[in-house]
Short mmCIF file of N, CA and C in Angstrom, two decimals:
data_model
loop_
_atom_site.label_atom_id
_atom_site.label_comp_id
_atom_site.label_asym_id
_atom_site.label_seq_id
_atom_site.Cartn_x
_atom_site.Cartn_y
_atom_site.Cartn_z
N MET A 1 -38.42 -18.33 -5.76
CA MET A 1 -38.21 -18.02 -4.36
C MET A 1 -38.38 -16.51 -4.16
N TRP A 2 -39.08 -16.15 -3.16
CA TRP A 2 -39.32 -14.74 -2.84
C TRP A 2 -38.06 -14.06 -2.34
N ILE A 3 -37.91 -12.78 -2.64
CA ILE A 3 -36.77 -12.00 -2.14
C ILE A 3 -36.82 -11.96 -0.62
N ALA A 4 -38.01 -11.87 -0.07
CA ALA A 4 -38.16 -11.83 1.39
C ALA A 4 -37.63 -13.11 2.03
N GLN A 5 -37.74 -14.23 1.34
CA GLN A 5 -37.23 -15.49 1.87
C GLN A 5 -35.70 -15.54 1.76
N MET A 6 -35.14 -14.92 0.73
CA MET A 6 -33.69 -14.96 0.52
C MET A 6 -32.95 -13.95 1.39
N THR A 7 -33.59 -12.85 1.72
CA THR A 7 -32.93 -11.77 2.46
C THR A 7 -33.52 -11.68 3.86
N PRO A 8 -32.71 -12.00 4.87
CA PRO A 8 -33.23 -11.88 6.24
C PRO A 8 -33.52 -10.43 6.57
N GLY A 9 -34.59 -10.18 7.26
CA GLY A 9 -34.94 -8.83 7.67
C GLY A 9 -35.65 -8.02 6.61
N PHE A 10 -35.90 -8.59 5.45
CA PHE A 10 -36.56 -7.85 4.38
C PHE A 10 -37.97 -7.44 4.80
N ASP A 11 -38.65 -8.32 5.51
CA ASP A 11 -40.01 -8.01 5.97
C ASP A 11 -40.01 -6.79 6.88
N GLN A 12 -39.01 -6.72 7.78
CA GLN A 12 -38.94 -5.58 8.69
C GLN A 12 -38.69 -4.28 7.91
N LEU A 13 -37.80 -4.33 6.90
CA LEU A 13 -37.54 -3.14 6.10
C LEU A 13 -38.76 -2.73 5.29
N ALA A 14 -39.47 -3.70 4.75
CA ALA A 14 -40.64 -3.40 3.95
C ALA A 14 -41.73 -2.77 4.79
N SER A 15 -41.78 -3.11 6.07
CA SER A 15 -42.81 -2.54 6.93
C SER A 15 -42.53 -1.08 7.26
N LEU A 16 -41.32 -0.60 7.00
CA LEU A 16 -41.00 0.81 7.26
C LEU A 16 -41.63 1.75 6.25
N GLY A 17 -42.02 1.25 5.11
CA GLY A 17 -42.57 2.08 4.06
C GLY A 17 -41.46 2.60 3.18
N ALA A 18 -41.84 3.35 2.16
CA ALA A 18 -40.86 3.83 1.18
C ALA A 18 -39.84 4.76 1.82
N ALA A 19 -40.30 5.68 2.65
CA ALA A 19 -39.37 6.64 3.28
C ALA A 19 -38.41 5.92 4.22
N GLY A 20 -38.93 4.98 4.98
CA GLY A 20 -38.08 4.22 5.89
C GLY A 20 -37.06 3.37 5.13
N LEU A 21 -37.50 2.79 4.03
CA LEU A 21 -36.61 1.99 3.19
C LEU A 21 -35.52 2.86 2.59
N MET A 22 -35.87 4.05 2.12
CA MET A 22 -34.88 4.97 1.56
C MET A 22 -33.89 5.40 2.66
N GLY A 23 -34.39 5.63 3.86
CA GLY A 23 -33.51 6.00 4.97
C GLY A 23 -32.55 4.87 5.32
N ALA A 24 -33.06 3.66 5.34
CA ALA A 24 -32.22 2.50 5.63
C ALA A 24 -31.15 2.32 4.56
N MET A 25 -31.55 2.52 3.31
CA MET A 25 -30.59 2.42 2.21
C MET A 25 -29.52 3.51 2.33
N TRP A 26 -29.92 4.71 2.72
CA TRP A 26 -28.97 5.81 2.88
C TRP A 26 -27.98 5.50 4.00
N LEU A 27 -28.50 4.99 5.14
CA LEU A 27 -27.62 4.61 6.25
C LEU A 27 -26.63 3.52 5.83
N TRP A 28 -27.13 2.53 5.12
CA TRP A 28 -26.26 1.44 4.66
C TRP A 28 -25.18 1.99 3.73
N GLU A 29 -25.55 2.89 2.83
CA GLU A 29 -24.57 3.48 1.91
C GLU A 29 -23.53 4.27 2.68
N ARG A 30 -23.94 5.03 3.68
CA ARG A 30 -23.00 5.81 4.49
C ARG A 30 -22.04 4.91 5.24
N LEU A 31 -22.54 3.82 5.79
CA LEU A 31 -21.67 2.89 6.52
C LEU A 31 -20.64 2.26 5.59
N THR A 32 -21.08 1.81 4.43
CA THR A 32 -20.13 1.20 3.49
C THR A 32 -19.17 2.25 2.94
N SER A 33 -19.65 3.47 2.74
CA SER A 33 -18.79 4.54 2.27
C SER A 33 -17.72 4.88 3.31
N ARG A 34 -18.12 4.95 4.56
CA ARG A 34 -17.16 5.24 5.65
C ARG A 34 -16.12 4.14 5.74
N HIS A 35 -16.54 2.89 5.60
CA HIS A 35 -15.61 1.77 5.64
C HIS A 35 -14.62 1.87 4.48
N ARG A 36 -15.11 2.23 3.31
CA ARG A 36 -14.23 2.36 2.13
C ARG A 36 -13.24 3.51 2.33
N GLU A 37 -13.70 4.60 2.92
CA GLU A 37 -12.79 5.73 3.18
C GLU A 37 -11.70 5.33 4.16
N GLU A 38 -12.03 4.52 5.16
CA GLU A 38 -11.03 4.03 6.11
C GLU A 38 -10.02 3.14 5.40
N GLN A 39 -10.50 2.29 4.48
CA GLN A 39 -9.59 1.45 3.71
C GLN A 39 -8.64 2.30 2.88
N LEU A 40 -9.17 3.34 2.25
CA LEU A 40 -8.33 4.23 1.44
C LEU A 40 -7.30 4.96 2.30
N ASP A 41 -7.72 5.42 3.48
CA ASP A 41 -6.78 6.08 4.39
C ASP A 41 -5.66 5.13 4.81
N ASP A 42 -6.02 3.89 5.13
CA ASP A 42 -5.02 2.90 5.52
C ASP A 42 -4.05 2.62 4.37
N ALA A 43 -4.59 2.49 3.16
CA ALA A 43 -3.74 2.24 1.99
C ALA A 43 -2.80 3.42 1.75
N HIS A 44 -3.31 4.64 1.90
CA HIS A 44 -2.49 5.83 1.70
C HIS A 44 -1.35 5.87 2.72
N THR A 45 -1.66 5.55 3.96
CA THR A 45 -0.64 5.52 5.01
C THR A 45 0.44 4.49 4.68
N ARG A 46 0.01 3.30 4.23
CA ARG A 46 0.98 2.26 3.86
C ARG A 46 1.85 2.70 2.69
N ILE A 47 1.25 3.34 1.70
CA ILE A 47 2.00 3.81 0.53
C ILE A 47 3.06 4.83 0.95
N LEU A 48 2.67 5.77 1.80
CA LEU A 48 3.64 6.77 2.27
C LEU A 48 4.76 6.10 3.06
N SER A 49 4.42 5.13 3.88
CA SER A 49 5.41 4.40 4.64
C SER A 49 6.35 3.63 3.71
N ASP A 50 5.77 2.98 2.70
CA ASP A 50 6.59 2.24 1.73
C ASP A 50 7.51 3.17 0.97
N ARG A 51 7.03 4.36 0.65
CA ARG A 51 7.84 5.32 -0.10
C ARG A 51 9.10 5.67 0.70
N ILE A 52 8.95 5.86 2.01
CA ILE A 52 10.10 6.17 2.87
C ILE A 52 11.07 4.99 2.88
N GLU A 53 10.52 3.78 3.03
CA GLU A 53 11.37 2.59 3.06
C GLU A 53 12.07 2.39 1.73
N ILE A 54 11.40 2.63 0.63
CA ILE A 54 12.02 2.48 -0.68
C ILE A 54 13.12 3.52 -0.86
N GLY A 55 12.88 4.73 -0.38
CA GLY A 55 13.91 5.77 -0.44
C GLY A 55 15.16 5.35 0.32
N LEU A 56 14.96 4.77 1.50
CA LEU A 56 16.10 4.29 2.28
C LEU A 56 16.82 3.16 1.55
N LEU A 57 16.07 2.27 0.94
CA LEU A 57 16.67 1.17 0.19
C LEU A 57 17.49 1.69 -0.98
N VAL A 58 16.98 2.68 -1.69
CA VAL A 58 17.71 3.26 -2.82
C VAL A 58 19.00 3.89 -2.33
N ASP A 59 18.97 4.57 -1.19
CA ASP A 59 20.18 5.16 -0.62
C ASP A 59 21.22 4.08 -0.31
N VAL A 60 20.78 2.98 0.26
CA VAL A 60 21.71 1.89 0.58
C VAL A 60 22.32 1.31 -0.70
N VAL A 61 21.50 1.14 -1.72
CA VAL A 61 22.02 0.60 -2.99
C VAL A 61 23.04 1.56 -3.59
N LYS A 62 22.77 2.88 -3.54
CA LYS A 62 23.74 3.86 -4.05
C LYS A 62 25.05 3.79 -3.27
N GLN A 63 24.95 3.71 -1.95
CA GLN A 63 26.16 3.62 -1.13
C GLN A 63 26.94 2.35 -1.44
N ASN A 64 26.24 1.24 -1.63
CA ASN A 64 26.92 -0.02 -1.98
C ASN A 64 27.59 0.09 -3.34
N ALA A 65 26.94 0.72 -4.29
CA ALA A 65 27.54 0.88 -5.62
C ALA A 65 28.80 1.74 -5.54
N GLU A 66 28.74 2.81 -4.75
CA GLU A 66 29.91 3.67 -4.58
C GLU A 66 31.05 2.90 -3.91
N ALA A 67 30.73 2.09 -2.91
CA ALA A 67 31.75 1.29 -2.22
C ALA A 67 32.37 0.28 -3.17
N MET A 68 31.55 -0.35 -4.01
CA MET A 68 32.08 -1.32 -4.97
C MET A 68 32.96 -0.64 -6.01
N THR A 69 32.60 0.57 -6.41
CA THR A 69 33.42 1.32 -7.36
C THR A 69 34.78 1.64 -6.74
N ARG A 70 34.77 2.10 -5.49
CA ARG A 70 36.04 2.40 -4.81
C ARG A 70 36.87 1.13 -4.64
N LEU A 71 36.24 0.02 -4.28
CA LEU A 71 36.96 -1.23 -4.13
C LEU A 71 37.59 -1.67 -5.45
N SER A 72 36.83 -1.55 -6.51
CA SER A 72 37.34 -1.93 -7.83
C SER A 72 38.53 -1.05 -8.22
N ALA A 73 38.44 0.26 -7.96
CA ALA A 73 39.54 1.17 -8.28
C ALA A 73 40.78 0.83 -7.46
N THR A 74 40.58 0.49 -6.19
CA THR A 74 41.70 0.12 -5.32
C THR A 74 42.36 -1.17 -5.81
N GLN A 75 41.54 -2.14 -6.20
CA GLN A 75 42.09 -3.39 -6.72
C GLN A 75 42.89 -3.15 -7.99
N GLU A 76 42.36 -2.32 -8.89
CA GLU A 76 43.08 -2.01 -10.13
C GLU A 76 44.40 -1.33 -9.82
N GLN A 77 44.41 -0.41 -8.87
CA GLN A 77 45.64 0.29 -8.49
C GLN A 77 46.65 -0.70 -7.91
N LEU A 78 46.20 -1.60 -7.05
CA LEU A 78 47.09 -2.61 -6.49
C LEU A 78 47.67 -3.51 -7.57
N LEU A 79 46.82 -3.92 -8.52
CA LEU A 79 47.28 -4.78 -9.62
C LEU A 79 48.34 -4.06 -10.46
N ARG A 80 48.13 -2.76 -10.71
CA ARG A 80 49.12 -1.99 -11.47
C ARG A 80 50.43 -1.91 -10.70
N GLN A 81 50.35 -1.69 -9.40
CA GLN A 81 51.58 -1.61 -8.59
C GLN A 81 52.30 -2.94 -8.55
N ILE A 82 51.54 -4.03 -8.41
CA ILE A 82 52.16 -5.35 -8.36
C ILE A 82 52.79 -5.69 -9.70
N SER A 83 52.06 -5.42 -10.79
CA SER A 83 52.62 -5.75 -12.11
C SER A 83 53.80 -4.85 -12.45
N GLY A 84 53.85 -3.63 -11.94
CA GLY A 84 54.98 -2.74 -12.17
C GLY A 84 56.23 -3.21 -11.43
N ARG A 85 56.08 -3.77 -10.27
CA ARG A 85 57.21 -4.29 -9.50
C ARG A 85 57.71 -5.59 -10.06
N ALA A 86 56.76 -6.40 -10.58
CA ALA A 86 57.15 -7.72 -11.11
C ALA A 86 57.89 -7.57 -12.43
N GLY A 87 57.61 -6.54 -13.18
CA GLY A 87 58.18 -6.37 -14.51
C GLY A 87 59.44 -5.66 -14.49
#
């Protein structure tokens, strides 16, 4: 099977000549490159956004750990007071 039959528009590109074909290839490369750069920019923005959210999550986990430590200390103190009165 001919490449011209498999690729629509190949005949039109071939009629441009070598310089026209090189120009078309350059334009196609620039378009795909621009699209890839946009994808990278979007990914970078998401990563920065995720970093902020992860930082907030870590802060919440630290606060919860501190609260649990205080609760545990309070419970131990209460248990000591109760056992001291009972004995």
